[in-house]
Amino acid sequence: MKKSPFFKPLFAVLLCVSMLFPACTGGGDVTTVPATEPGTTQQSVTEPDATTAADTQTDPVTEAPVELPYDNTHAYIFAASDKKSVWTTQGADVSREFNVLKMVPTNHDPMIYCTFTEDEQFSADEYPFVAYRYSAKTHLSQGVYFVASTDHPQFSDDGLTWINVNTRGVWTNDIKDMRKNNFWKGTITAFRIDPINGGELDKGAVIYLDRVGFFKSKEDAQAFLDDAKEPDFSEAVSFAKDFAKALIPGGTLSAGYDSSDYLMKADAAAQIKDGVTPLVAYTDGGNTVPVPVSYVNSVGFVTYMAEKAGEYTLIYPDKAAETDADFVLVRGVMTEAELSSGTLSAADAAKILRRTLVCRGDSLDLTVKDGAFTAEDAAEMIASYLLSLGVGVYTDPDRRINGRSDGVNLAVSSGIISDITGNTVSGAEFASVVTRLIKAMLGQPVLPSTVKENEDGIVIGAWANFPFTVTDETIKKLSECGISLLVDLGSIEQSETLRTVLNSARKYGVSVLRHNYSPTKFKASNPEPIPSSNFEYYDYDSYCGNIIYDEPGTDKYDSMADLAKYYESVLPGKLCYYNLLPMYANAAQLKYGASAAQIAYYDEDPDLYKKYVESYAEKIPGDYMCVDIYPYRSNGKSKTMYAGYLQNMEIFASACRKYDRDFWLYIQSTDYDGGKWTPDYNDIVWQMYIGLSFGVKTFIHFVYCWGGYDAFVLEDQPTDIYYAAQKADLEILSMSDDYARYENVGAFTVNCDKSKYKYAQFDGQYGDFGLISDVRSESPLLFGCFEEKEGDGRAFTVVNMNDLKKPTKATVSFRIEDRDSVTAYVGGRKTQLKAVDGVFTLELEAAAGAFIMVE
């Protein structure tokens, strides 16, 4: 791409947040003490060095009494407590960010604790439920509650309750029945939370704490958590001169963002001197001031800049800027009438463009035609607009269309308008064009690649043909399961729900592969038109591509190669997605596709399958290859393992290594035989550890939901499979960043007897690893071998390969030359594994694996 700059970069990260929001530090009844560690494992309830709450808190705001849907007698909101009891933090730098408390650990044991005043102490029997809401971005997967009572007056390990921490930086609710805790007796006098507890300092951890409360019933505890509000940024806020604020759709900030993500200082060289946009905000006293150009970035932030100091709110503070239509409406760029226009007039379009950036007012020289407004007219008008103002934009010559005017190609090559084939343009369609235009004027590339290349580690996806209405909560729930890739949408493609899904997906960091384009007969010389909705939603970075062929045969490969090239030329940056057959497909299917014949589960020809996979890699461009290999079958009484399971894995992995492709794998997360068995955690996580051993970068669950299958959700409510998969997903994702540093070079097995463990047999076992020696175990094991991409380090996986029909633990020992300590992920927890007399020993539960790094 080449760039002709109009603006210098508008914003640099704000380093001094307090200039804008002086109340960001302190707040509520929370105090801090120096980051020191208690001297013994039994900690005194009263901390003598704790500072008083008055040192940090701001003046309380008096509000009218609100009737709450729960008993709040013993409920605490950390950043705005109305109780006498003081919560004290230790081992962390603490600040208040709007209505939540932020903790950045400074030692290995960050904590927040409270010694309750006499009138706020309570009966353990009467209030057995603890409700806790937090967000934690960390690699440590456990936290702890400590309890003190009249029966047990000191915090102690004998009175702890473990918390399984959601480490992905999303808001998480936790309800515990404390009656299993040995110290939950008599009167509760103190309570302590270690948000993360792993025996080490996680330097990159960021923790947000919202609330904790103690309740008589689980229903009350849930009501307390449901009453929580996300940090609200649509309220009036003080601005210093030359500072900007960004808003997330709906007026709330998604979890996991720092203040520096939304508070930025303007570049003085980028000030607009001749005019401003018609976006208007209220200042104190009800006066209005104009605000310069604004835009929506890739995660949905709406950014604008304050011209003058004062109290600001949006002119439509109750209007969510979730779509392009909302974006232009909130900014006053378009009116409701223009937006709802079935066919926009050329005169109205010219008015809209003049409002977008009023640097020259009505003197802007735009060519206006009479009558209806076409897509080609729009491209010409945008070009005229840019040239009249002297506005430079990013352009890409590869997007130019032969035979079109320079004006049209200026608009097309900048990405401001993607499709010029339509006869007329509606108000809603023009809203999308105007949104991209504003981005382009700000120097934002409007057509960035959104293809997932796994550079950031492991991706977990799921196939989901939703048989129910999809809401924002549906996508949030999917994300909380660890899923960031949604494959297929079913009937949603033909409904207004699609916009909701793509907006929610953007909000929760989920990419969507749509299934609305599957050409039956593709010819490169005369291609079938791609559906218009792909252009309509092109600028949604949550729309990452289309599912084109699922389980094709080799007879399609030539046309698939041509189609991939055509798709990239029309929808650059989106994924033309193909998924291949497993090895148990028969010869007819490998040639003509899955529908060619009835699949016989054990019908296989490894040599024919190798040709099938390698031929695809040789002919069809791309940076990944994807396959579904489902290992389980059931006769209603017991599971049967696919005998060629690891052989299939190695053939596919070998091709990925040879042709430098990322390995994507569908895993079996549902019953495949009509309700005869239900997958559990062991069934799911075992496939994932095996996949890691062969270098898999992306796992896709089949199936998240689909009529007729046991699935993760039924009628949008989580099932046992959902919670089993969530546990497995978060365990695998915990090692994502470290796993991404290495590349797979092969795999081998130990103790996998051919007659007893047929599923663990494969050719081409890796024999040159040499890192570990003297491997001893009575159990069958799989090892995956890795080399560091940038450095001399090596790593390996080890997986318990005992048959899941009889879940059995495995013990393995080995030596690593000149090493007495290595870093290992075991059960999702990062730990130091130490040798005894030069020997490392691992205990692996059934279906378990470990990832071990030797730096």
Tab-separated table of C-alpha atoms in Angstrom, residues 173 221 419 517:
chain	number	residue	atom	x	y	z
A	173	ASN	CA	-19.078	-14.151	38.435
A	221	ALA	CA	-26.092	-13.956	45.580
A	419	ASP	CA	-19.007	-2.525	-4.391
A	517	TYR	CA	-21.248	-18.503	-0.267
